Amino acid sequence: MVATAAERAPATGAIPTERFSAATAHEAAGRIGALPARIRPAYDGAEIYGPAYPVLCPVGDNLWLHRAVAEASPGDVLVVQTTAGAEYGYWGEILSEAARARGLGGLVLDGGVRDVGALAHVGFPVFSSSICINGTIKDPDAPGRLGGPIRLGAHRIARGDVIVGDVDGVVVIPRDRWPEVQKASREREEKEAAIIAQIRSGASTLDLYSLPR
């Protein structure tokens, strides 16, 4: 099942224009949006920043990922829900090369990936919940979905929600909240820079944060 035109429409106004860390975006949004801690960068240095393109995959089958790479728009981050998918390698070097060639923004997969050494060489940002060598099938009749809402952990993810991922993990911010979160993130970074300057000058965190002694 492919998404409707409305579900696939570009997320106007939600494309990030400034980069912030995942932790900063999470805090600035009111401590929301942290995806399950099991979802980690597949290799050192991977970072993701862009609008979500949700994908629903059947267990042990990656045909819908091939379809997603073909259908998604440049800059889109593929965000993939599987069920009991940790013991399959849904994504590897070939799909990373294909996604990079199409200009996609990255992959967030609640499931396994493989070819990790090659993934780092390709440089396409990949986040996953496991590393697994087990291969997948490609059943043309297996149910799946492109562009429609999915769930990762406690979070519903819709087309165009903003995805921020780095070494600390991955955060999803609803697209309609991104402008305010972007502003709050900027203010938070400025405030933290001032606090760090005071700490380096000898100030105590107990005093700076008015914490009880």
mmCIF file with all atom_site columns, C-alpha atoms in Angstrom:
data_model
loop_
_atom_site.group_PDB
_atom_site.id
_atom_site.type_symbol
_atom_site.label_atom_id
_atom_site.label_alt_id
_atom_site.label_comp_id
_atom_site.label_asym_id
_atom_site.label_entity_id
_atom_site.label_seq_id
_atom_site.pdbx_PDB_ins_code
_atom_site.Cartn_x
_atom_site.Cartn_y
_atom_site.Cartn_z
_atom_site.occupancy
_atom_site.B_iso_or_equiv
_atom_site.pdbx_formal_charge
_atom_site.auth_seq_id
_atom_site.auth_comp_id
_atom_site.auth_asym_id
_atom_site.auth_atom_id
_atom_site.pdbx_PDB_model_num
ATOM 1   C CA . MET A 1 1   ? 0.000  0.000   0.000  1.00 0.00 ? 1   MET A CA 1
ATOM 2   C CA . VAL A 1 2   ? 1.509  3.292   -1.131 1.00 0.00 ? 2   VAL A CA 1
ATOM 3   C CA . ALA A 1 3   ? 0.613  6.523   0.664  1.00 0.00 ? 3   ALA A CA 1
ATOM 4   C CA . THR A 1 4   ? -1.917 8.981   -0.679 1.00 0.00 ? 4   THR A CA 1
ATOM 5   C CA . ALA A 1 5   ? -0.777 12.170  -2.371 1.00 0.00 ? 5   ALA A CA 1
ATOM 6   C CA . ALA A 1 6   ? -1.552 14.094  0.828  1.00 0.00 ? 6   ALA A CA 1
ATOM 7   C CA . GLU A 1 7   ? 0.632  11.758  2.897  1.00 0.00 ? 7   GLU A CA 1
ATOM 8   C CA . ARG A 1 8   ? 3.475  12.098  0.402  1.00 0.00 ? 8   ARG A CA 1
ATOM 9   C CA . ALA A 1 9   ? 3.263  15.886  0.072  1.00 0.00 ? 9   ALA A CA 1
ATOM 10  C CA . PRO A 1 10  ? 6.440  17.793  0.966  1.00 0.00 ? 10  PRO A CA 1
ATOM 11  C CA . ALA A 1 11  ? 6.520  19.029  4.552  1.00 0.00 ? 11  ALA A CA 1
ATOM 12  C CA . THR A 1 12  ? 6.464  22.731  3.769  1.00 0.00 ? 12  THR A CA 1
ATOM 13  C CA . GLY A 1 13  ? 7.936  24.752  6.625  1.00 0.00 ? 13  GLY A CA 1
ATOM 14  C CA . ALA A 1 14  ? 9.217  21.686  8.496  1.00 0.00 ? 14  ALA A CA 1
ATOM 15  C CA . ILE A 1 15  ? 12.550 21.268  6.723  1.00 0.00 ? 15  ILE A CA 1
ATOM 16  C CA . PRO A 1 16  ? 15.262 22.196  9.252  1.00 0.00 ? 16  PRO A CA 1
ATOM 17  C CA . THR A 1 17  ? 17.178 25.378  8.500  1.00 0.00 ? 17  THR A CA 1
ATOM 18  C CA . GLU A 1 18  ? 19.482 25.217  11.537 1.00 0.00 ? 18  GLU A CA 1
ATOM 19  C CA . ARG A 1 19  ? 21.253 22.240  13.074 1.00 0.00 ? 19  ARG A CA 1
ATOM 20  C CA . PHE A 1 20  ? 20.979 21.379  16.756 1.00 0.00 ? 20  PHE A CA 1
ATOM 21  C CA . SER A 1 21  ? 21.935 18.275  18.701 1.00 0.00 ? 21  SER A CA 1
ATOM 22  C CA . ALA A 1 22  ? 19.302 15.631  19.387 1.00 0.00 ? 22  ALA A CA 1
ATOM 23  C CA . ALA A 1 23  ? 19.523 16.340  23.131 1.00 0.00 ? 23  ALA A CA 1
ATOM 24  C CA . THR A 1 24  ? 19.032 20.079  22.587 1.00 0.00 ? 24  THR A CA 1
ATOM 25  C CA . ALA A 1 25  ? 15.991 19.531  20.360 1.00 0.00 ? 25  ALA A CA 1
ATOM 26  C CA . HIS A 1 26  ? 14.521 17.079  22.892 1.00 0.00 ? 26  HIS A CA 1
ATOM 27  C CA . GLU A 1 27  ? 14.922 19.491  25.806 1.00 0.00 ? 27  GLU A CA 1
ATOM 28  C CA . ALA A 1 28  ? 13.768 22.529  23.809 1.00 0.00 ? 28  ALA A CA 1
ATOM 29  C CA . ALA A 1 29  ? 10.606 20.691  22.768 1.00 0.00 ? 29  ALA A CA 1
ATOM 30  C CA . GLY A 1 30  ? 9.686  20.002  26.395 1.00 0.00 ? 30  GLY A CA 1
ATOM 31  C CA . ARG A 1 31  ? 11.458 16.658  26.716 1.00 0.00 ? 31  ARG A CA 1
ATOM 32  C CA . ILE A 1 32  ? 9.382  14.917  24.079 1.00 0.00 ? 32  ILE A CA 1
ATOM 33  C CA . GLY A 1 33  ? 10.159 12.826  21.041 1.00 0.00 ? 33  GLY A CA 1
ATOM 34  C CA . ALA A 1 34  ? 13.039 10.621  22.204 1.00 0.00 ? 34  ALA A CA 1
ATOM 35  C CA . LEU A 1 35  ? 12.872 7.387   20.224 1.00 0.00 ? 35  LEU A CA 1
ATOM 36  C CA . PRO A 1 36  ? 13.762 4.091   21.950 1.00 0.00 ? 36  PRO A CA 1
ATOM 37  C CA . ALA A 1 37  ? 17.340 4.064   23.238 1.00 0.00 ? 37  ALA A CA 1
ATOM 38  C CA . ARG A 1 38  ? 18.022 0.852   21.319 1.00 0.00 ? 38  ARG A CA 1
ATOM 39  C CA . ILE A 1 39  ? 18.086 2.879   18.080 1.00 0.00 ? 39  ILE A CA 1
ATOM 40  C CA . ARG A 1 40  ? 21.710 3.923   17.667 1.00 0.00 ? 40  ARG A CA 1
ATOM 41  C CA . PRO A 1 41  ? 24.079 5.097   14.910 1.00 0.00 ? 41  PRO A CA 1
ATOM 42  C CA . ALA A 1 42  ? 25.245 2.106   12.876 1.00 0.00 ? 42  ALA A CA 1
ATOM 43  C CA . TYR A 1 43  ? 28.719 3.642   12.671 1.00 0.00 ? 43  TYR A CA 1
ATOM 44  C CA . ASP A 1 44  ? 30.653 6.432   14.382 1.00 0.00 ? 44  ASP A CA 1
ATOM 45  C CA . GLY A 1 45  ? 29.868 9.939   13.232 1.00 0.00 ? 45  GLY A CA 1
ATOM 46  C CA . ALA A 1 46  ? 26.480 9.257   11.642 1.00 0.00 ? 46  ALA A CA 1
ATOM 47  C CA . GLU A 1 47  ? 24.080 12.206  12.003 1.00 0.00 ? 47  GLU A CA 1
ATOM 48  C CA . ILE A 1 48  ? 20.565 12.741  10.667 1.00 0.00 ? 48  ILE A CA 1
ATOM 49  C CA . TYR A 1 49  ? 18.615 15.939  10.201 1.00 0.00 ? 49  TYR A CA 1
ATOM 50  C CA . GLY A 1 50  ? 15.529 16.147  7.990  1.00 0.00 ? 50  GLY A CA 1
ATOM 51  C CA . PRO A 1 51  ? 11.829 15.479  7.356  1.00 0.00 ? 51  PRO A CA 1
ATOM 52  C CA . ALA A 1 52  ? 10.478 11.987  8.039  1.00 0.00 ? 52  ALA A CA 1
ATOM 53  C CA . TYR A 1 53  ? 9.303  9.620   5.329  1.00 0.00 ? 53  TYR A CA 1
ATOM 54  C CA . PRO A 1 54  ? 7.594  6.808   7.272  1.00 0.00 ? 54  PRO A CA 1
ATOM 55  C CA . VAL A 1 55  ? 7.809  3.200   6.074  1.00 0.00 ? 55  VAL A CA 1
ATOM 56  C CA . LEU A 1 56  ? 6.020  0.121   7.428  1.00 0.00 ? 56  LEU A CA 1
ATOM 57  C CA . CYS A 1 57  ? 7.846  -3.160  6.685  1.00 0.00 ? 57  CYS A CA 1
ATOM 58  C CA . PRO A 1 58  ? 6.751  -6.751  7.240  1.00 0.00 ? 58  PRO A CA 1
ATOM 59  C CA . VAL A 1 59  ? 9.009  -8.957  9.334  1.00 0.00 ? 59  VAL A CA 1
ATOM 60  C CA . GLY A 1 60  ? 12.045 -10.286 7.501  1.00 0.00 ? 60  GLY A CA 1
ATOM 61  C CA . ASP A 1 61  ? 11.161 -8.576  4.194  1.00 0.00 ? 61  ASP A CA 1
ATOM 62  C CA . ASN A 1 62  ? 12.877 -5.475  2.822  1.00 0.00 ? 62  ASN A CA 1
ATOM 63  C CA . LEU A 1 63  ? 11.059 -4.955  -0.494 1.00 0.00 ? 63  LEU A CA 1
ATOM 64  C CA . TRP A 1 64  ? 9.267  -1.933  0.989  1.00 0.00 ? 64  TRP A CA 1
ATOM 65  C CA . LEU A 1 65  ? 12.640 -0.354  1.719  1.00 0.00 ? 65  LEU A CA 1
ATOM 66  C CA . HIS A 1 66  ? 13.619 -0.680  -1.942 1.00 0.00 ? 66  HIS A CA 1
ATOM 67  C CA . ARG A 1 67  ? 10.287 0.942   -2.824 1.00 0.00 ? 67  ARG A CA 1
ATOM 68  C CA . ALA A 1 68  ? 10.855 3.707   -0.278 1.00 0.00 ? 68  ALA A CA 1
ATOM 69  C CA . VAL A 1 69  ? 14.259 4.584   -1.720 1.00 0.00 ? 69  VAL A CA 1
ATOM 70  C CA . ALA A 1 70  ? 12.605 4.947   -5.136 1.00 0.00 ? 70  ALA A CA 1
ATOM 71  C CA . GLU A 1 71  ? 9.603  6.957   -3.892 1.00 0.00 ? 71  GLU A CA 1
ATOM 72  C CA . ALA A 1 72  ? 11.013 9.308   -1.235 1.00 0.00 ? 72  ALA A CA 1
ATOM 73  C CA . SER A 1 73  ? 12.128 12.848  -2.060 1.00 0.00 ? 73  SER A CA 1
ATOM 74  C CA . PRO A 1 74  ? 15.691 14.172  -1.768 1.00 0.00 ? 74  PRO A CA 1
ATOM 75  C CA . GLY A 1 75  ? 16.437 15.091  1.843  1.00 0.00 ? 75  GLY A CA 1
ATOM 76  C CA . ASP A 1 76  ? 13.819 12.732  3.274  1.00 0.00 ? 76  ASP A CA 1
ATOM 77  C CA . VAL A 1 77  ? 14.784 10.557  6.239  1.00 0.00 ? 77  VAL A CA 1
ATOM 78  C CA . LEU A 1 78  ? 13.357 7.043   5.950  1.00 0.00 ? 78  LEU A CA 1
ATOM 79  C CA . VAL A 1 79  ? 11.865 6.124   9.335  1.00 0.00 ? 79  VAL A CA 1
ATOM 80  C CA . VAL A 1 80  ? 11.013 2.438   9.399  1.00 0.00 ? 80  VAL A CA 1
ATOM 81  C CA . GLN A 1 81  ? 8.738  0.397   11.649 1.00 0.00 ? 81  GLN A CA 1
ATOM 82  C CA . THR A 1 82  ? 9.109  -3.373  11.635 1.00 0.00 ? 82  THR A CA 1
ATOM 83  C CA . THR A 1 83  ? 7.624  -5.916  13.997 1.00 0.00 ? 83  THR A CA 1
ATOM 84  C CA . ALA A 1 84  ? 10.080 -8.189  15.794 1.00 0.00 ? 84  ALA A CA 1
ATOM 85  C CA . GLY A 1 85  ? 12.663 -7.110  13.258 1.00 0.00 ? 85  GLY A CA 1
ATOM 86  C CA . ALA A 1 86  ? 15.902 -7.058  15.270 1.00 0.00 ? 86  ALA A CA 1
ATOM 87  C CA . GLU A 1 87  ? 17.035 -10.458 13.951 1.00 0.00 ? 87  GLU A CA 1
ATOM 88  C CA . TYR A 1 88  ? 17.096 -9.472  10.270 1.00 0.00 ? 88  TYR A CA 1
ATOM 89  C CA . GLY A 1 89  ? 19.498 -7.313  8.284  1.00 0.00 ? 89  GLY A CA 1
ATOM 90  C CA . TYR A 1 90  ? 17.009 -5.171  6.363  1.00 0.00 ? 90  TYR A CA 1
ATOM 91  C CA . TRP A 1 91  ? 19.553 -2.666  5.079  1.00 0.00 ? 91  TRP A CA 1
ATOM 92  C CA . GLY A 1 92  ? 23.111 -2.869  3.814  1.00 0.00 ? 92  GLY A CA 1
ATOM 93  C CA . GLU A 1 93  ? 25.654 -1.437  1.415  1.00 0.00 ? 93  GLU A CA 1
ATOM 94  C CA . ILE A 1 94  ? 23.510 -1.651  -1.742 1.00 0.00 ? 94  ILE A CA 1
ATOM 95  C CA . LEU A 1 95  ? 20.566 0.251   -0.260 1.00 0.00 ? 95  LEU A CA 1
ATOM 96  C CA . SER A 1 96  ? 22.893 2.841   1.271  1.00 0.00 ? 96  SER A CA 1
ATOM 97  C CA . GLU A 1 97  ? 24.468 3.467   -2.133 1.00 0.00 ? 97  GLU A CA 1
ATOM 98  C CA . ALA A 1 98  ? 21.017 3.696   -3.734 1.00 0.00 ? 98  ALA A CA 1
ATOM 99  C CA . ALA A 1 99  ? 19.713 6.082   -1.073 1.00 0.00 ? 99  ALA A CA 1
ATOM 100 C CA . ARG A 1 100 ? 22.786 8.287   -1.316 1.00 0.00 ? 100 ARG A CA 1
ATOM 101 C CA . ALA A 1 101 ? 22.464 8.415   -5.108 1.00 0.00 ? 101 ALA A CA 1
ATOM 102 C CA . ARG A 1 102 ? 18.891 9.679   -4.705 1.00 0.00 ? 102 ARG A CA 1
ATOM 103 C CA . GLY A 1 103 ? 19.945 12.344  -2.214 1.00 0.00 ? 103 GLY A CA 1
ATOM 104 C CA . LEU A 1 104 ? 17.969 10.973  0.731  1.00 0.00 ? 104 LEU A CA 1
ATOM 105 C CA . GLY A 1 105 ? 18.740 12.284  4.204  1.00 0.00 ? 105 GLY A CA 1
ATOM 106 C CA . GLY A 1 106 ? 19.223 9.085   6.177  1.00 0.00 ? 106 GLY A CA 1
ATOM 107 C CA . LEU A 1 107 ? 17.646 5.973   7.668  1.00 0.00 ? 107 LEU A CA 1
ATOM 108 C CA . VAL A 1 108 ? 16.139 5.339   11.105 1.00 0.00 ? 108 VAL A CA 1
ATOM 109 C CA . LEU A 1 109 ? 15.189 1.666   11.381 1.00 0.00 ? 109 LEU A CA 1
ATOM 110 C CA . ASP A 1 110 ? 13.741 -0.221  14.326 1.00 0.00 ? 110 ASP A CA 1
ATOM 111 C CA . GLY A 1 111 ? 15.368 -3.394  13.061 1.00 0.00 ? 111 GLY A CA 1
ATOM 112 C CA . GLY A 1 112 ? 18.707 -4.769  11.969 1.00 0.00 ? 112 GLY A CA 1
ATOM 113 C CA . VAL A 1 113 ? 21.267 -3.654  9.401  1.00 0.00 ? 113 VAL A CA 1
ATOM 114 C CA . ARG A 1 114 ? 24.435 -5.288  8.088  1.00 0.00 ? 114 ARG A CA 1
ATOM 115 C CA . ASP A 1 115 ? 27.561 -4.476  6.011  1.00 0.00 ? 115 ASP A CA 1
ATOM 116 C CA . VAL A 1 116 ? 28.457 -2.012  8.758  1.00 0.00 ? 116 VAL A CA 1
ATOM 117 C CA . GLY A 1 117 ? 32.023 -1.465  7.586  1.00 0.00 ? 117 GLY A CA 1
ATOM 118 C CA . ALA A 1 118 ? 30.743 -0.602  4.123  1.00 0.00 ? 118 ALA A CA 1
ATOM 119 C CA . LEU A 1 119 ? 28.005 1.643   5.540  1.00 0.00 ? 119 LEU A CA 1
ATOM 120 C CA . ALA A 1 120 ? 30.647 3.801   7.180  1.00 0.00 ? 120 ALA A CA 1
ATOM 121 C CA . HIS A 1 121 ? 32.561 3.982   3.894  1.00 0.00 ? 121 HIS A CA 1
ATOM 122 C CA . VAL A 1 122 ? 29.457 4.981   1.912  1.00 0.00 ? 122 VAL A CA 1
ATOM 123 C CA . GLY A 1 123 ? 28.698 7.670   4.489  1.00 0.00 ? 123 GLY A CA 1
ATOM 124 C CA . PHE A 1 124 ? 24.908 7.543   4.195  1.00 0.00 ? 124 PHE A CA 1
ATOM 125 C CA . PRO A 1 125 ? 23.564 8.142   7.746  1.00 0.00 ? 125 PRO A CA 1
ATOM 126 C CA . VAL A 1 126 ? 22.097 4.943   9.200  1.00 0.00 ? 126 VAL A CA 1
ATOM 127 C CA . PHE A 1 127 ? 20.556 4.413   12.646 1.00 0.00 ? 127 PHE A CA 1
ATOM 128 C CA . SER A 1 128 ? 19.225 1.013   13.695 1.00 0.00 ? 128 SER A CA 1
ATOM 129 C CA . SER A 1 129 ? 18.254 -1.043  16.716 1.00 0.00 ? 129 SER A CA 1
ATOM 130 C CA . SER A 1 130 ? 20.623 -3.919  15.912 1.00 0.00 ? 130 SER A CA 1
ATOM 131 C CA . ILE A 1 131 ? 23.376 -5.238  13.687 1.00 0.00 ? 131 ILE A CA 1
ATOM 132 C CA . CYS A 1 132 ? 22.311 -8.554  12.169 1.00 0.00 ? 132 CYS A CA 1
ATOM 133 C CA . ILE A 1 133 ? 23.661 -10.681 9.336  1.00 0.00 ? 133 ILE A CA 1
ATOM 134 C CA . ASN A 1 134 ? 20.414 -12.588 8.624  1.00 0.00 ? 134 ASN A CA 1
ATOM 135 C CA . GLY A 1 135 ? 19.101 -11.943 5.114  1.00 0.00 ? 135 GLY A CA 1
ATOM 136 C CA . THR A 1 136 ? 15.594 -10.849 4.125  1.00 0.00 ? 136 THR A CA 1
ATOM 137 C CA . ILE A 1 137 ? 13.109 -11.866 1.437  1.00 0.00 ? 137 ILE A CA 1
ATOM 138 C CA . LYS A 1 138 ? 11.265 -9.667  -1.074 1.00 0.00 ? 138 LYS A CA 1
ATOM 139 C CA . ASP A 1 139 ? 7.663  -10.851 -1.238 1.00 0.00 ? 139 ASP A CA 1
ATOM 140 C CA . PRO A 1 140 ? 5.656  -8.674  -3.686 1.00 0.00 ? 140 PRO A CA 1
ATOM 141 C CA . ASP A 1 141 ? 2.429  -9.547  -1.867 1.00 0.00 ? 141 ASP A CA 1
ATOM 142 C CA . ALA A 1 142 ? 3.618  -8.832  1.680  1.00 0.00 ? 142 ALA A CA 1
ATOM 143 C CA . PRO A 1 143 ? 1.701  -5.948  3.295  1.00 0.00 ? 143 PRO A CA 1
ATOM 144 C CA . GLY A 1 144 ? 3.500  -2.679  3.965  1.00 0.00 ? 144 GLY A CA 1
ATOM 145 C CA . ARG A 1 145 ? 3.075  1.071   3.577  1.00 0.00 ? 145 ARG A CA 1
ATOM 146 C CA . LEU A 1 146 ? 4.942  4.140   2.354  1.00 0.00 ? 146 LEU A CA 1
ATOM 147 C CA . GLY A 1 147 ? 4.327  7.635   3.693  1.00 0.00 ? 147 GLY A CA 1
ATOM 148 C CA . GLY A 1 148 ? 1.569  6.827   6.181  1.00 0.00 ? 148 GLY A CA 1
ATOM 149 C CA . PRO A 1 149 ? 1.897  7.223   9.961  1.00 0.00 ? 149 PRO A CA 1
ATOM 150 C CA . ILE A 1 150 ? 3.925  4.640   11.899 1.00 0.00 ? 150 ILE A CA 1
ATOM 151 C CA . ARG A 1 151 ? 4.902  4.091   15.533 1.00 0.00 ? 151 ARG A CA 1
ATOM 152 C CA . LEU A 1 152 ? 8.360  3.719   17.031 1.00 0.00 ? 152 LEU A CA 1
ATOM 153 C CA . GLY A 1 153 ? 8.176  3.071   20.739 1.00 0.00 ? 153 GLY A CA 1
ATOM 154 C CA . ALA A 1 154 ? 5.587  5.433   22.210 1.00 0.00 ? 154 ALA A CA 1
ATOM 155 C CA . HIS A 1 155 ? 5.778  7.899   19.332 1.00 0.00 ? 155 HIS A CA 1
ATOM 156 C CA . ARG A 1 156 ? 3.566  8.329   16.292 1.00 0.00 ? 156 ARG A CA 1
ATOM 157 C CA . ILE A 1 157 ? 5.611  9.563   13.339 1.00 0.00 ? 157 ILE A CA 1
ATOM 158 C CA . ALA A 1 158 ? 3.960  11.263  10.372 1.00 0.00 ? 158 ALA A CA 1
ATOM 159 C CA . ARG A 1 159 ? 5.246  12.405  6.996  1.00 0.00 ? 159 ARG A CA 1
ATOM 160 C CA . GLY A 1 160 ? 7.264  15.598  7.419  1.00 0.00 ? 160 GLY A CA 1
ATOM 161 C CA . ASP A 1 161 ? 7.919  15.388  11.163 1.00 0.00 ? 161 ASP A CA 1
ATOM 162 C CA . VAL A 1 162 ? 11.476 16.521  11.853 1.00 0.00 ? 162 VAL A CA 1
ATOM 163 C CA . ILE A 1 163 ? 14.063 13.851  12.671 1.00 0.00 ? 163 ILE A CA 1
ATOM 164 C CA . VAL A 1 164 ? 17.256 14.743  14.545 1.00 0.00 ? 164 VAL A CA 1
ATOM 165 C CA . GLY A 1 165 ? 19.795 12.005  15.229 1.00 0.00 ? 165 GLY A CA 1
ATOM 166 C CA . ASP A 1 166 ? 23.358 11.872  16.509 1.00 0.00 ? 166 ASP A CA 1
ATOM 167 C CA . VAL A 1 167 ? 25.544 9.917   18.913 1.00 0.00 ? 167 VAL A CA 1
ATOM 168 C CA . ASP A 1 168 ? 23.048 10.517  21.756 1.00 0.00 ? 168 ASP A CA 1
ATOM 169 C CA . GLY A 1 169 ? 20.087 8.983   19.915 1.00 0.00 ? 169 GLY A CA 1
ATOM 170 C CA . VAL A 1 170 ? 17.159 10.067  17.754 1.00 0.00 ? 170 VAL A CA 1
ATOM 171 C CA . VAL A 1 171 ? 14.383 12.584  18.405 1.00 0.00 ? 171 VAL A CA 1
ATOM 172 C CA . VAL A 1 172 ? 11.196 13.212  16.424 1.00 0.00 ? 172 VAL A CA 1
ATOM 173 C CA . ILE A 1 173 ? 9.560  16.651  16.550 1.00 0.00 ? 173 ILE A CA 1
ATOM 174 C CA . PRO A 1 174 ? 6.026  17.161  15.143 1.00 0.00 ? 174 PRO A CA 1
ATOM 175 C CA . ARG A 1 175 ? 6.280  19.252  11.985 1.00 0.00 ? 175 ARG A CA 1
ATOM 176 C CA . ASP A 1 176 ? 3.871  21.930  13.236 1.00 0.00 ? 176 ASP A CA 1
ATOM 177 C CA . ARG A 1 177 ? 6.029  22.478  16.331 1.00 0.00 ? 177 ARG A CA 1
ATOM 178 C CA . TRP A 1 178 ? 9.365  22.718  14.554 1.00 0.00 ? 178 TRP A CA 1
ATOM 179 C CA . PRO A 1 179 ? 9.509  26.532  14.176 1.00 0.00 ? 179 PRO A CA 1
ATOM 180 C CA . GLU A 1 180 ? 9.049  27.063  17.932 1.00 0.00 ? 180 GLU A CA 1
ATOM 181 C CA . VAL A 1 181 ? 11.423 24.215  18.804 1.00 0.00 ? 181 VAL A CA 1
ATOM 182 C CA . GLN A 1 182 ? 14.055 25.646  16.479 1.00 0.00 ? 182 GLN A CA 1
ATOM 183 C CA . LYS A 1 183 ? 13.789 29.011  18.246 1.00 0.00 ? 183 LYS A CA 1
ATOM 184 C CA . ALA A 1 184 ? 13.877 27.403  21.703 1.00 0.00 ? 184 ALA A CA 1
ATOM 185 C CA . SER A 1 185 ? 16.884 25.278  20.703 1.00 0.00 ? 185 SER A CA 1
ATOM 186 C CA . ARG A 1 186 ? 18.804 28.358  19.630 1.00 0.00 ? 186 ARG A CA 1
ATOM 187 C CA . GLU A 1 187 ? 18.009 30.091  22.929 1.00 0.00 ? 187 GLU A CA 1
ATOM 188 C CA . ARG A 1 188 ? 18.991 26.981  24.892 1.00 0.00 ? 188 ARG A CA 1
ATOM 189 C CA . GLU A 1 189 ? 22.360 26.748  23.163 1.00 0.00 ? 189 GLU A CA 1
ATOM 190 C CA . GLU A 1 190 ? 23.062 30.417  23.888 1.00 0.00 ? 190 GLU A CA 1
ATOM 191 C CA . LYS A 1 191 ? 22.115 29.947  27.553 1.00 0.00 ? 191 LYS A CA 1
ATOM 192 C CA . GLU A 1 192 ? 24.276 26.839  27.920 1.00 0.00 ? 192 GLU A CA 1
ATOM 193 C CA . ALA A 1 193 ? 27.244 28.592  26.310 1.00 0.00 ? 193 ALA A CA 1
ATOM 194 C CA . ALA A 1 194 ? 26.942 31.340  28.935 1.00 0.00 ? 194 ALA A CA 1
ATOM 195 C CA . ILE A 1 195 ? 26.749 28.759  31.745 1.00 0.00 ? 195 ILE A CA 1
ATOM 196 C CA . ILE A 1 196 ? 29.837 26.951  30.467 1.00 0.00 ? 196 ILE A CA 1
ATOM 197 C CA . ALA A 1 197 ? 31.732 30.242  30.381 1.00 0.00 ? 197 ALA A CA 1
ATOM 198 C CA . GLN A 1 198 ? 30.809 30.856  34.034 1.00 0.00 ? 198 GLN A CA 1
ATOM 199 C CA . ILE A 1 199 ? 31.849 27.323  35.031 1.00 0.00 ? 199 ILE A CA 1
ATOM 200 C CA . ARG A 1 200 ? 35.226 27.855  33.388 1.00 0.00 ? 200 ARG A CA 1
ATOM 201 C CA . SER A 1 201 ? 35.552 31.025  35.441 1.00 0.00 ? 201 SER A CA 1
ATOM 202 C CA . GLY A 1 202 ? 35.002 29.104  38.670 1.00 0.00 ? 202 GLY A CA 1
ATOM 203 C CA . ALA A 1 203 ? 31.229 29.154  39.199 1.00 0.00 ? 203 ALA A CA 1
ATOM 204 C CA . SER A 1 204 ? 29.481 26.172  40.808 1.00 0.00 ? 204 SER A CA 1
ATOM 205 C CA . THR A 1 205 ? 26.656 24.331  39.076 1.00 0.00 ? 205 THR A CA 1
ATOM 206 C CA . LEU A 1 206 ? 24.845 24.316  42.433 1.00 0.00 ? 206 LEU A CA 1
ATOM 207 C CA . ASP A 1 207 ? 24.760 28.111  42.370 1.00 0.00 ? 207 ASP A CA 1
ATOM 208 C CA . LEU A 1 208 ? 24.114 28.487  38.647 1.00 0.00 ? 208 LEU A CA 1
ATOM 209 C CA . TYR A 1 209 ? 21.088 26.188  38.798 1.00 0.00 ? 209 TYR A CA 1
ATOM 210 C CA . SER A 1 210 ? 19.993 27.245  42.314 1.00 0.00 ? 210 SER A CA 1
ATOM 211 C CA . LEU A 1 211 ? 20.290 23.663  43.547 1.00 0.00 ? 211 LEU A CA 1
ATOM 212 C CA . PRO A 1 212 ? 20.127 22.751  47.257 1.00 0.00 ? 212 PRO A CA 1
ATOM 213 C CA . ARG A 1 213 ? 23.457 22.174  48.990 1.00 0.00 ? 213 ARG A CA 1
#
